Amino acid sequence: MDEFGPHDLASYLLVAVVLFCAGVLAVATRRNAIGVLIGLELMLNAAALQFAAYGHFRALPNDSQGQTAAVFVLVVAAAEAAVALALLFAVYRTSKDIDLEQTQELGS
Amino acid sequence: MSASFPTDAAAQVAQLWPELWLAAGIPAVLVADMLLPTAKKVATAWLGIGACLAAAIAACSGAPGSIEGMITVDAMTPFVRCLIASLTALLLVLGTGQRALADRGAHTVCVLGVALGSSIAAVSANLLPLWLGLEMVSLGSYGLAAWKGGDRRAAEAGMKFVLFGGLASACTLFGMSHVYGLTGHLDFVGIGAAFANMPVVALAALGLVAVGVAYKLTIVPFHFYAPDVYEGAPALSVAVVGLAPKVGALVALARGVQLAVPRTLAGPEVLGTALAAAAGASLLLAAFTALAQRDAKRILAFSGIGHAGTAVLALACLPAEGALRAALLQVLSYSVATLGALACLAVVEQDRGSCRLEALRGLGRERPWLAALLCVFLFSLAGVPPLAGFFGKWVVLQQALGFGFGGARSAVGVAALLLVLSTALSAWAYLLVVRAVVLQPAAEPARPSERVAMPVVVVLAICGAAVLAIGFWLDRCVALLA
């Protein structure tokens, strides 16, 4: 297996795609809002990994946009998780539950 | 992107004055919020208004230019930045009229953050600042959606917003990383040049990037969160979340379409067809679903989806001259009418605790002026002739019918037909609100109502004047945009 080693772009992309799909699966199937949130974090980190991998293997000399983007992703993902957890806490305080099917009230 | 440090750094930073003013407003408000006693926290909102006005003035005096590969300031930018900053200033003025608004300093910070993010998205010529701008909008608006402490529906609206928003953002980012891997660029011009030699399939990566923009614009199929968020969130927050971000996202979409999609490829045809399809689907869905709603804010959510579809229809004609102008005029007329309608609904919400159609009954008797203005704004959204909304739809329709670029022509034609059809259909939904307000008597006898607060009156007057003025001085408005 030549194209799947620690020195090949393909192996990093494979890991990223698996992470992203796991995230999508979690978002689609989890009923607990925290589970959905974890799925979102997986998806964001898959993208960050891909940025770093492309930045390492594909970028022109003196081009660090891939790595820069990966760092930005980390910061924004942390900020988003903080806001999301605050909102989940607000939901929990008002309905004593964060099950996405139990908290449905809008749209009726 | 060049690696060398620009020698005229000061001149490049000067391009960003409007954003810098908004950004400076945020720490200023935070410090003021810390220092001021509780009774005087309203001053933080006025600080925010000052920052917005400074940004609007800076936007008008700015000259076209760019920061290499990151920011582009073109002929349309002053108008766009001005619109975002003045909408935000009006929203903050509206906020000062709400005495019970919780945590005013933090509220002002979130509103300024949304404005800053929208403004950055509107000027970015690179995927990274575009994504950061969209995220800045998101973080502020997630919090604002739930800005009614202890309210179950508001909290649920916030949760739905953040979970679906995170999904859209992750898709955008995943697409961005693929675009970077395929082309080695994140700036639109570099992407466009690199894509010119690739098969059409490569555009799928750009399609993934567009998910986040479409989410902010509430374009079908990324609209589904909007009705719930509009219904659950307080009316003031709905106006923050639904107006300035749409302007920013629309301009970002236009810039991406213009720069990042190469002309040589089947690009314009594929893209025009895709945009026209999304626009048609949005128009159709908004018109039909709005009829079944029983909440005025939900009706406004579907109105937003339909109007976003109309603006995107204008963008589908983009190589044509005047398409962007039509989209901006459409979004301008939509914004002022919706801001006015939501300002009216915010008063109703404070009085009666809900914006359901039952709760709106008897408003015409209780507050005749407010009811009359609400009807004017709704008629404008419905597209009744002398008002702004009619001309917004008219310029887009004109653009779509005069469109003659090969492959996308039939799709644009069908979408234009849908625009006419959906305008007629959705008028019925607005009339449901008007009927509840004007014709139906209140279930309970009229309560002695407080006077509407002065700031709200000012905002209503400005929006009402704008809705009339855009109609009467259409030529000048179009000239202003050119």
Coordinates of C-alpha atoms in Angstrom, one line a residue:
Chain A
M1 CA 0.0 0.0 0.0
D2 CA 2.0 2.9 -1.3
E3 CA -0.5 5.6 -1.1
F4 CA -1.7 5.1 2.5
G5 CA 1.2 5.8 4.7
P6 CA 2.1 8.5 7.2
H7 CA 3.8 10.4 4.4
D8 CA 0.8 10.4 2.0
L9 CA -1.9 12.9 1.6
A10 CA -4.5 10.2 1.0
S11 CA -4.3 8.7 4.4
Y12 CA -5.0 12.1 6.1
L13 CA -7.9 12.7 3.7
L14 CA -9.3 9.3 4.5
V15 CA -9.2 10.0 8.2
A16 CA -10.8 13.4 7.6
V17 CA -13.6 11.9 5.5
V18 CA -14.3 9.2 8.1
L19 CA -14.4 11.9 10.9
F20 CA -16.7 14.0 8.8
C21 CA -19.1 11.1 8.1
A22 CA -19.1 10.1 11.7
G23 CA -20.1 13.6 12.6
V24 CA -22.9 13.7 10.0
L25 CA -24.1 10.4 11.3
A26 CA -24.1 11.7 14.9
V27 CA -25.9 14.9 13.9
A28 CA -28.5 12.9 12.0
T29 CA -29.2 10.2 14.5
R30 CA -28.6 11.5 18.1
R31 CA -31.6 12.6 20.0
N32 CA -29.5 14.2 22.8
A33 CA -28.5 17.7 21.9
I34 CA -25.0 17.2 23.4
G35 CA -24.5 14.2 21.1
V36 CA -25.4 16.4 18.1
L37 CA -23.0 19.0 19.3
I38 CA -20.2 16.4 19.5
G39 CA -21.0 15.4 16.0
L40 CA -20.6 19.1 14.9
E41 CA -17.3 19.3 16.5
L42 CA -16.1 16.1 14.7
M43 CA -17.2 17.7 11.4
L44 CA -15.3 20.9 12.1
N45 CA -12.2 19.1 13.1
A46 CA -12.4 16.9 10.0
A47 CA -12.2 20.2 8.0
A48 CA -9.3 21.5 10.1
L49 CA -7.4 18.2 9.6
Q50 CA -8.0 18.5 5.9
F51 CA -6.8 22.1 5.8
A52 CA -3.6 21.1 7.7
A53 CA -3.0 18.1 5.4
Y54 CA -3.5 20.1 2.2
G55 CA -1.3 22.8 3.6
H56 CA 1.5 20.4 4.2
F57 CA 1.3 18.3 1.0
R58 CA -0.2 20.6 -1.6
A59 CA 0.7 24.2 -0.8
L60 CA 3.2 26.2 -2.8
P61 CA 6.4 27.3 -0.9
N62 CA 5.8 30.2 1.5
D63 CA 2.0 29.5 1.5
S64 CA 0.8 28.9 5.0
Q65 CA -3.0 29.5 4.4
G66 CA -3.9 25.9 5.2
Q67 CA -2.2 25.9 8.6
T68 CA -3.6 29.4 9.3
A69 CA -7.1 28.2 8.5
A70 CA -6.7 25.2 10.8
V71 CA -5.8 27.5 13.7
F72 CA -8.8 29.7 13.0
V73 CA -11.1 26.6 12.9
L74 CA -9.9 25.6 16.4
V75 CA -10.7 29.0 17.8
V76 CA -14.1 29.4 16.2
A77 CA -15.1 25.8 17.1
A78 CA -14.3 26.6 20.7
A79 CA -16.3 29.8 20.6
E80 CA -19.2 28.0 18.9
A81 CA -19.2 25.2 21.5
A82 CA -19.3 27.8 24.3
V83 CA -22.4 29.5 22.8
A84 CA -24.0 26.2 22.0
L85 CA -23.5 24.9 25.5
A86 CA -24.9 28.1 27.0
L87 CA -28.0 27.7 24.9
L88 CA -28.4 24.0 25.8
F89 CA -28.2 25.1 29.4
A90 CA -31.0 27.6 28.8
V91 CA -33.1 24.9 27.2
Y92 CA -32.4 22.5 30.1
R93 CA -33.4 25.2 32.7
T94 CA -36.7 25.8 31.0
S95 CA -37.7 22.3 30.0
K96 CA -35.5 20.1 32.3
D97 CA -34.6 18.1 29.2
I98 CA -32.3 18.3 26.2
D99 CA -33.8 15.5 24.2
L100 CA -34.5 17.1 20.8
E101 CA -37.8 15.2 20.4
Q102 CA -39.1 16.1 23.9
T103 CA -38.4 19.8 23.6
Q104 CA -40.3 20.4 20.4
E105 CA -42.8 23.2 21.0
L106 CA -42.4 25.6 18.1
G107 CA -44.4 25.4 14.9
S108 CA -47.7 24.1 16.3
Chain B
M1 CA -1.5 36.4 -2.0
S2 CA 1.9 38.0 -1.8
A3 CA 4.2 37.2 1.1
S4 CA 5.8 40.6 1.3
F5 CA 4.5 43.1 3.8
P6 CA 2.6 45.9 2.1
T7 CA 4.5 49.1 2.2
D8 CA 1.3 51.2 2.1
A9 CA -0.1 49.4 5.1
A10 CA -1.9 52.5 6.4
A11 CA -3.7 53.0 3.1
Q12 CA -4.8 49.4 3.2
V13 CA -6.1 49.6 6.8
A14 CA -8.0 52.7 5.8
Q15 CA -10.1 50.6 3.5
L16 CA -11.5 48.9 6.6
W17 CA -12.6 52.0 8.6
P18 CA -16.3 51.1 8.7
E19 CA -15.5 47.6 10.1
L20 CA -12.9 49.2 12.5
W21 CA -15.6 51.5 13.9
L22 CA -18.0 48.7 14.5
A23 CA -15.2 46.6 16.1
A24 CA -14.1 49.5 18.3
G25 CA -17.7 49.9 19.5
I26 CA -17.7 46.4 21.0
P27 CA -15.0 46.9 23.7
A28 CA -16.3 50.4 24.3
V29 CA -19.8 49.1 25.1
L30 CA -18.3 46.3 27.3
V31 CA -16.3 48.8 29.4
A32 CA -19.3 51.2 29.6
D33 CA -21.5 48.3 30.6
M34 CA -19.1 47.5 33.5
L35 CA -18.9 51.1 34.7
L36 CA -22.4 52.3 34.4
P37 CA -25.0 51.9 37.2
T38 CA -28.0 49.7 36.2
A39 CA -30.4 52.6 35.7
K40 CA -28.1 54.1 33.1
K41 CA -27.3 51.0 31.0
V42 CA -29.3 52.5 28.1
A43 CA -26.2 54.6 27.4
T44 CA -24.5 51.5 26.1
A45 CA -27.0 51.3 23.3
W46 CA -26.4 54.9 22.4
L47 CA -22.6 54.2 22.3
G48 CA -23.4 51.3 19.9
I49 CA -25.6 53.7 17.8
G50 CA -22.6 56.1 17.7
A51 CA -20.3 53.4 16.4
C52 CA -22.9 52.4 13.7
L53 CA -23.3 56.0 12.6
A54 CA -19.5 56.5 12.4
A55 CA -19.3 53.3 10.4
A56 CA -22.0 54.5 8.0
I57 CA -20.2 57.8 7.5
A58 CA -16.8 56.1 7.0
A59 CA -18.5 53.8 4.5
C60 CA -19.8 56.7 2.4
S61 CA -16.5 58.4 2.2
G62 CA -14.4 55.4 1.3
A63 CA -12.9 55.0 -2.1
P64 CA -12.7 51.7 -4.1
G65 CA -9.7 49.6 -3.5
S66 CA -8.6 46.3 -2.1
I67 CA -6.4 44.5 0.4
E68 CA -4.6 42.0 -1.7
G69 CA -6.5 38.7 -1.8
M70 CA -8.5 39.5 1.3
I71 CA -10.9 42.4 1.0
T72 CA -12.4 44.2 -2.0
V73 CA -14.1 47.5 -1.8
D74 CA -15.9 48.2 -5.1
A75 CA -18.6 50.6 -6.4
M76 CA -21.4 48.8 -4.5
T77 CA -19.6 48.5 -1.2
P78 CA -20.4 52.0 0.2
F79 CA -24.1 51.4 -0.2
V80 CA -24.0 47.9 1.3
R81 CA -21.9 48.9 4.3
C82 CA -24.1 52.0 4.8
L83 CA -27.2 49.8 4.7
I84 CA -25.9 47.3 7.2
A85 CA -24.7 50.1 9.6
S86 CA -27.9 52.1 9.4
L87 CA -30.1 49.0 9.8
T88 CA -28.1 48.2 12.9
A89 CA -28.4 51.7 14.3
L90 CA -32.2 51.7 13.8
L91 CA -32.3 48.3 15.6
L92 CA -30.4 49.7 18.5
V93 CA -32.7 52.7 18.6
L94 CA -35.6 50.3 18.7
G95 CA -33.9 48.5 21.6
T96 CA -33.7 51.6 23.7
G97 CA -37.6 51.8 23.5
Q98 CA -37.9 48.4 25.2
R99 CA -37.7 49.1 28.9
A100 CA -37.7 45.4 29.9
L101 CA -34.8 44.4 27.7
A102 CA -32.5 42.1 29.7
D103 CA -28.8 42.6 30.0
R104 CA -28.6 45.6 27.7
G105 CA -24.8 45.9 27.4
A106 CA -24.4 42.3 26.2
H107 CA -27.4 42.8 23.9
T108 CA -25.7 45.8 22.2
V109 CA -22.4 43.8 21.9
C110 CA -24.2 40.9 20.1
V111 CA -26.0 43.4 17.8
L112 CA -22.7 45.1 16.9
G113 CA -21.1 41.7 16.4
V114 CA -23.8 40.7 13.9
A115 CA -23.3 44.0 12.1
L116 CA -19.5 43.6 12.0
G117 CA -19.7 40.0 10.7
S118 CA -22.2 41.0 8.0
S119 CA -20.0 43.9 6.9
I120 CA -16.9 41.7 6.8
A121 CA -18.8 39.0 4.8
A122 CA -19.9 41.7 2.4
V123 CA -16.4 43.0 1.6
S124 CA -14.4 39.8 1.8
A125 CA -12.7 38.5 -1.4
N126 CA -11.3 35.4 0.3
L127 CA -13.0 32.4 1.8
L128 CA -11.3 32.7 5.2
P129 CA -12.6 36.2 6.1
L130 CA -15.9 35.3 4.5
W131 CA -16.2 32.3 6.8
L132 CA -15.1 34.3 9.8
G133 CA -17.6 37.0 9.0
L134 CA -20.4 34.4 8.8
E135 CA -19.3 32.9 12.1
M136 CA -19.3 36.3 13.8
V137 CA -22.8 36.8 12.6
S138 CA -23.7 33.3 13.9
L139 CA -22.3 33.7 17.4
G140 CA -24.1 36.9 17.9
S141 CA -27.4 35.8 16.5
Y142 CA -27.6 32.4 18.3
G143 CA -27.5 34.3 21.6
L144 CA -30.0 37.0 20.4
A145 CA -32.5 34.3 19.3
A146 CA -32.8 33.2 23.0
W147 CA -32.8 36.7 24.5
K148 CA -35.9 36.2 26.6
G149 CA -34.7 34.8 29.9
G150 CA -36.7 31.8 31.2
D151 CA -38.8 31.6 28.0
R152 CA -39.0 28.0 26.8
R153 CA -39.8 28.8 23.2
A154 CA -37.0 31.4 22.9
A155 CA -34.5 28.8 24.3
E156 CA -35.7 26.2 21.9
A157 CA -35.4 28.7 19.0
G158 CA -31.8 29.4 20.1
M159 CA -31.0 25.7 20.3
K160 CA -32.4 24.9 16.8
F161 CA -30.5 27.9 15.4
V162 CA -27.2 26.9 16.9
L163 CA -27.4 23.2 15.9
F164 CA -28.4 23.7 12.3
G165 CA -26.1 26.7 12.0
G166 CA -23.2 24.6 13.2
L167 CA -24.1 22.0 10.6
A168 CA -24.1 24.6 7.8
S169 CA -20.9 26.1 9.0
A170 CA -19.1 22.7 9.2
C171 CA -20.3 22.0 5.6
T172 CA -18.9 25.3 4.4
L173 CA -15.6 24.7 6.1
F174 CA -15.3 21.2 4.7
G175 CA -16.0 22.6 1.2
M176 CA -13.5 25.3 1.8
S177 CA -10.7 22.9 2.7
H178 CA -11.4 20.9 -0.6
V179 CA -11.4 24.1 -2.6
Y180 CA -8.0 24.9 -1.0
G181 CA -6.7 21.5 -1.7
L182 CA -7.9 21.5 -5.4
T183 CA -6.7 25.0 -6.2
G184 CA -4.1 26.0 -3.6
H185 CA -5.9 29.3 -3.1
L186 CA -8.5 30.7 -0.8
D187 CA -8.9 34.1 -2.5
F188 CA -11.8 34.2 -5.1
V189 CA -9.6 35.4 -8.0
G190 CA -7.1 32.7 -7.5
I191 CA -9.8 30.0 -7.1
G192 CA -11.5 31.2 -10.3
A193 CA -8.2 31.1 -12.3
A194 CA -7.3 27.6 -11.0
F195 CA -10.8 26.2 -11.6
A196 CA -10.7 27.3 -15.2
N197 CA -8.8 24.2 -16.2
M198 CA -10.8 21.7 -14.2
P199 CA -13.9 19.6 -14.9
V200 CA -17.3 21.0 -13.9
V201 CA -17.5 18.5 -11.0
A202 CA -14.9 20.5 -9.2
L203 CA -17.5 23.2 -8.7
A204 CA -19.2 20.8 -6.2
A205 CA -16.6 22.0 -3.6
L206 CA -17.8 25.5 -4.2
G207 CA -21.4 24.3 -3.8
L208 CA -20.5 23.0 -0.4
V209 CA -19.1 26.4 0.5
A210 CA -22.3 28.0 -0.6
V211 CA -24.3 26.0 2.0
G212 CA -23.3 28.4 4.8
V213 CA -24.2 31.5 2.7
A214 CA -27.5 29.9 1.7
Y215 CA -28.2 29.2 5.4
K216 CA -27.8 32.9 6.3
L217 CA -29.9 33.9 3.3
T218 CA -32.6 31.3 4.1
I219 CA -32.6 29.8 0.7
V220 CA -34.4 26.5 0.1
P221 CA -33.3 23.8 1.1
F222 CA -31.4 25.6 4.0
H223 CA -34.4 27.6 5.2
F224 CA -36.0 25.1 7.6
Y225 CA -34.8 26.7 10.8
A226 CA -36.1 30.2 9.9
P227 CA -39.8 29.8 10.8
D228 CA -39.1 28.3 14.2
V229 CA -36.4 30.8 15.0
Y230 CA -38.7 33.7 13.9
E231 CA -41.5 32.4 16.0
G232 CA -39.6 31.6 19.2
A233 CA -37.2 34.6 19.3
P234 CA -38.3 38.0 20.4
A235 CA -39.3 40.4 17.5
L236 CA -36.3 42.7 18.1
S237 CA -33.9 39.7 17.8
V238 CA -35.6 38.5 14.7
A239 CA -34.9 41.9 13.0
V240 CA -31.3 41.7 14.0
V241 CA -30.9 38.1 12.8
G242 CA -32.9 38.4 9.6
L243 CA -31.9 41.7 8.0
A244 CA -28.2 42.8 8.0
P245 CA -26.8 39.2 7.8
K246 CA -29.0 38.6 4.6
V247 CA -27.5 41.7 3.0
G248 CA -24.0 40.5 3.8
A249 CA -24.6 37.0 2.7
L250 CA -26.2 38.2 -0.6
V251 CA -23.3 40.4 -1.5
A252 CA -20.8 37.6 -0.6
L253 CA -22.7 35.2 -2.8
A254 CA -22.7 37.8 -5.7
R255 CA -18.9 38.3 -5.3
G256 CA -18.2 34.6 -5.2
V257 CA -20.3 34.1 -8.3
Q258 CA -18.6 36.9 -10.1
L259 CA -15.0 36.0 -9.2
A260 CA -14.6 32.4 -8.1
V261 CA -16.6 30.8 -11.0
P262 CA -14.5 30.8 -14.2
R263 CA -16.2 32.1 -17.3
T264 CA -14.5 29.5 -19.6
L265 CA -16.1 26.5 -17.9
A266 CA -19.8 25.7 -18.3
G267 CA -19.7 27.8 -15.1
P268 CA -22.2 30.5 -15.8
E269 CA -24.8 28.1 -17.2
V270 CA -24.5 25.6 -14.4
L271 CA -24.5 28.3 -11.9
G272 CA -27.3 30.3 -13.4
T273 CA -29.5 27.2 -13.5
A274 CA -28.6 26.2 -9.9
L275 CA -29.3 29.7 -8.6
A276 CA -32.6 30.0 -10.6
A277 CA -33.7 26.6 -9.3
A278 CA -32.9 27.5 -5.7
A279 CA -34.8 30.8 -6.2
G280 CA -37.8 29.2 -7.7
A281 CA -38.0 26.6 -5.0
S282 CA -37.7 29.3 -2.3
L283 CA -40.5 31.4 -3.9
L284 CA -42.8 28.4 -4.4
L285 CA -42.3 27.0 -0.9
A286 CA -42.6 30.4 0.8
A287 CA -45.8 31.3 -1.0
F288 CA -47.6 28.0 -0.3
T289 CA -46.4 27.4 3.3
A290 CA -47.1 31.0 4.4
L291 CA -50.8 30.4 3.8
A292 CA -51.0 27.7 6.5
Q293 CA -49.4 29.8 9.2
R294 CA -51.2 31.2 12.2
D295 CA -48.4 33.4 13.6
A296 CA -47.4 36.8 12.2
K297 CA -43.7 36.2 12.8
R298 CA -43.9 32.9 11.0
I299 CA -45.5 34.6 8.1
L300 CA -42.7 37.1 8.1
A301 CA -40.2 34.2 8.1
F302 CA -41.7 32.7 4.9
S303 CA -41.8 36.2 3.5
G304 CA -38.1 36.4 4.2
I305 CA -37.5 33.1 2.4
G306 CA -39.5 34.3 -0.6
H307 CA -37.7 37.6 -0.8
A308 CA -34.3 35.9 -0.5
G309 CA -35.4 33.8 -3.4
T310 CA -36.3 36.9 -5.4
A311 CA -32.8 38.4 -4.7
V312 CA -31.1 35.2 -5.7
L313 CA -33.1 35.2 -8.9
A314 CA -31.5 38.5 -9.7
L315 CA -28.1 37.0 -9.0
A316 CA -28.9 34.1 -11.4
C317 CA -28.7 36.8 -14.2
L318 CA -25.3 38.0 -12.9
P319 CA -23.2 38.3 -16.0
A320 CA -25.8 40.8 -17.1
E321 CA -25.3 44.4 -16.2
G322 CA -27.6 45.7 -13.5
A323 CA -28.4 42.3 -11.9
L324 CA -26.5 43.1 -8.7
R325 CA -28.2 46.5 -8.6
A326 CA -31.6 44.8 -8.9
A327 CA -30.7 42.4 -6.1
L328 CA -29.6 45.2 -3.8
L329 CA -32.7 47.3 -4.5
Q330 CA -34.8 44.3 -3.7
V331 CA -33.0 43.7 -0.5
L332 CA -33.2 47.4 0.5
S333 CA -37.0 47.5 0.0
Y334 CA -37.4 44.2 1.8
S335 CA -35.2 45.3 4.8
V336 CA -37.0 48.6 5.5
A337 CA -40.5 47.1 5.2
T338 CA -39.6 44.1 7.4
L339 CA -37.9 46.3 10.0
G340 CA -41.0 48.4 10.2
A341 CA -43.3 45.4 10.4
L342 CA -41.1 43.8 13.2
A343 CA -41.0 47.1 15.1
C344 CA -44.8 47.1 15.1
L345 CA -44.9 43.4 16.1
A346 CA -42.4 44.1 18.9
V347 CA -44.9 46.5 20.4
V348 CA -47.7 44.0 20.1
E349 CA -45.5 41.3 21.7
Q350 CA -44.8 43.6 24.7
D351 CA -48.6 44.3 25.0
R352 CA -50.0 40.9 24.4
G353 CA -47.2 38.5 24.9
S354 CA -47.6 36.8 21.4
C355 CA -47.7 37.6 17.7
R356 CA -50.2 34.8 16.9
L357 CA -53.1 36.0 14.6
E358 CA -55.6 35.6 17.5
A359 CA -53.4 37.9 19.6
L360 CA -53.4 40.6 16.8
R361 CA -57.1 40.9 16.7
G362 CA -58.6 44.3 17.6
L363 CA -55.2 46.0 17.2
G364 CA -56.8 48.5 14.7
R365 CA -59.2 49.7 17.5
E366 CA -56.6 49.7 20.3
R367 CA -53.7 51.4 18.4
P368 CA -55.0 52.7 15.1
W369 CA -51.7 54.4 14.0
L370 CA -49.6 51.3 14.7
A371 CA -52.1 49.1 12.9
A372 CA -52.2 51.4 9.9
L373 CA -48.4 51.4 9.7
L374 CA -48.2 47.6 10.1
C375 CA -50.6 47.3 7.2
V376 CA -48.5 49.6 5.0
F377 CA -45.4 47.5 5.7
L378 CA -47.2 44.3 4.9
F379 CA -48.6 45.7 1.7
S380 CA -45.1 46.8 0.7
L381 CA -43.9 43.2 1.3
A382 CA -46.8 41.9 -0.7
G383 CA -45.8 44.1 -3.6
V384 CA -48.7 46.6 -3.8
P385 CA -47.7 49.3 -6.4
P386 CA -46.9 52.6 -4.9
L387 CA -44.8 51.1 -2.1
A388 CA -41.1 50.0 -2.1
G389 CA -41.7 46.2 -2.2
F390 CA -43.4 46.5 -5.6
F391 CA -40.4 48.1 -7.2
G392 CA -38.1 45.7 -5.6
K393 CA -39.9 42.8 -7.3
W394 CA -40.3 44.8 -10.5
V395 CA -36.6 45.4 -11.1
V396 CA -35.8 41.8 -10.5
L397 CA -38.6 40.6 -12.8
Q398 CA -37.4 43.1 -15.5
Q399 CA -33.9 41.7 -15.1
A400 CA -35.0 38.1 -15.3
L401 CA -37.2 38.6 -18.4
G402 CA -34.4 40.5 -20.3
F403 CA -31.9 37.7 -19.5
G404 CA -30.5 36.1 -22.6
F405 CA -27.5 33.9 -21.7
G406 CA -27.8 30.5 -23.3
G407 CA -28.2 27.5 -21.0
A408 CA -29.6 29.2 -17.9
R409 CA -32.2 31.1 -19.9
S410 CA -35.2 28.7 -19.5
A411 CA -34.5 28.1 -15.8
V412 CA -34.4 31.9 -15.2
G413 CA -37.6 32.2 -17.2
V414 CA -39.4 29.6 -15.2
A415 CA -38.2 31.2 -11.9
A416 CA -39.5 34.6 -13.2
L417 CA -42.9 33.0 -13.8
L418 CA -42.8 31.6 -10.3
L419 CA -42.0 35.1 -8.9
V420 CA -45.2 36.5 -10.4
L421 CA -47.2 33.5 -9.3
S422 CA -45.9 33.5 -5.7
T423 CA -46.4 37.3 -5.4
A424 CA -50.1 36.8 -6.1
L425 CA -50.3 33.8 -3.7
S426 CA -48.3 35.2 -0.8
A427 CA -50.4 38.4 -0.8
W428 CA -53.1 36.2 0.7
A429 CA -50.9 35.4 3.7
Y430 CA -50.2 39.0 4.3
L431 CA -54.0 39.7 4.0
L432 CA -54.6 37.2 6.8
V433 CA -52.6 39.4 9.1
V434 CA -54.3 42.5 7.9
R435 CA -57.7 40.9 8.4
A436 CA -56.9 40.0 12.0
V437 CA -55.6 43.5 12.7
V438 CA -58.3 45.5 11.0
L439 CA -61.5 43.5 10.7
Q440 CA -61.7 41.1 13.6
P441 CA -62.7 42.3 17.0
A442 CA -60.5 41.5 20.0
A443 CA -61.5 38.6 22.2
E444 CA -61.2 40.6 25.3
P445 CA -62.3 44.2 25.8
A446 CA -59.6 46.7 24.8
R447 CA -57.1 47.5 27.6
P448 CA -55.9 51.0 28.3
S449 CA -52.6 50.9 26.4
E450 CA -49.4 52.7 27.2
R451 CA -48.1 55.2 24.6
V452 CA -45.7 53.7 22.2
A453 CA -42.2 54.7 23.3
M454 CA -40.5 57.6 21.4
P455 CA -37.6 55.6 19.9
V456 CA -40.1 53.1 18.4
V457 CA -42.1 56.0 16.9
V458 CA -38.9 57.4 15.4
V459 CA -37.9 54.0 13.8
L460 CA -41.5 53.5 12.5
A461 CA -41.5 57.0 11.0
I462 CA -38.1 56.4 9.3
C463 CA -39.1 53.0 7.9
G464 CA -42.5 54.3 6.8
A465 CA -40.9 57.3 5.0
A466 CA -38.4 54.9 3.3
V467 CA -41.1 52.6 2.1
L468 CA -42.9 55.5 0.5
A469 CA -39.8 57.3 -0.7
I470 CA -38.2 54.3 -2.5
G471 CA -41.4 54.0 -4.5
F472 CA -41.7 57.7 -5.4
W473 CA -38.1 58.3 -6.1
L474 CA -37.2 55.0 -7.8
D475 CA -35.1 56.6 -10.5
R476 CA -32.9 58.3 -7.9
C477 CA -32.6 55.2 -5.8
V478 CA -31.4 53.2 -8.8
A479 CA -29.0 56.1 -9.7
L480 CA -27.7 56.1 -6.1
L481 CA -26.8 52.4 -6.5
A482 CA -25.0 52.8 -9.8

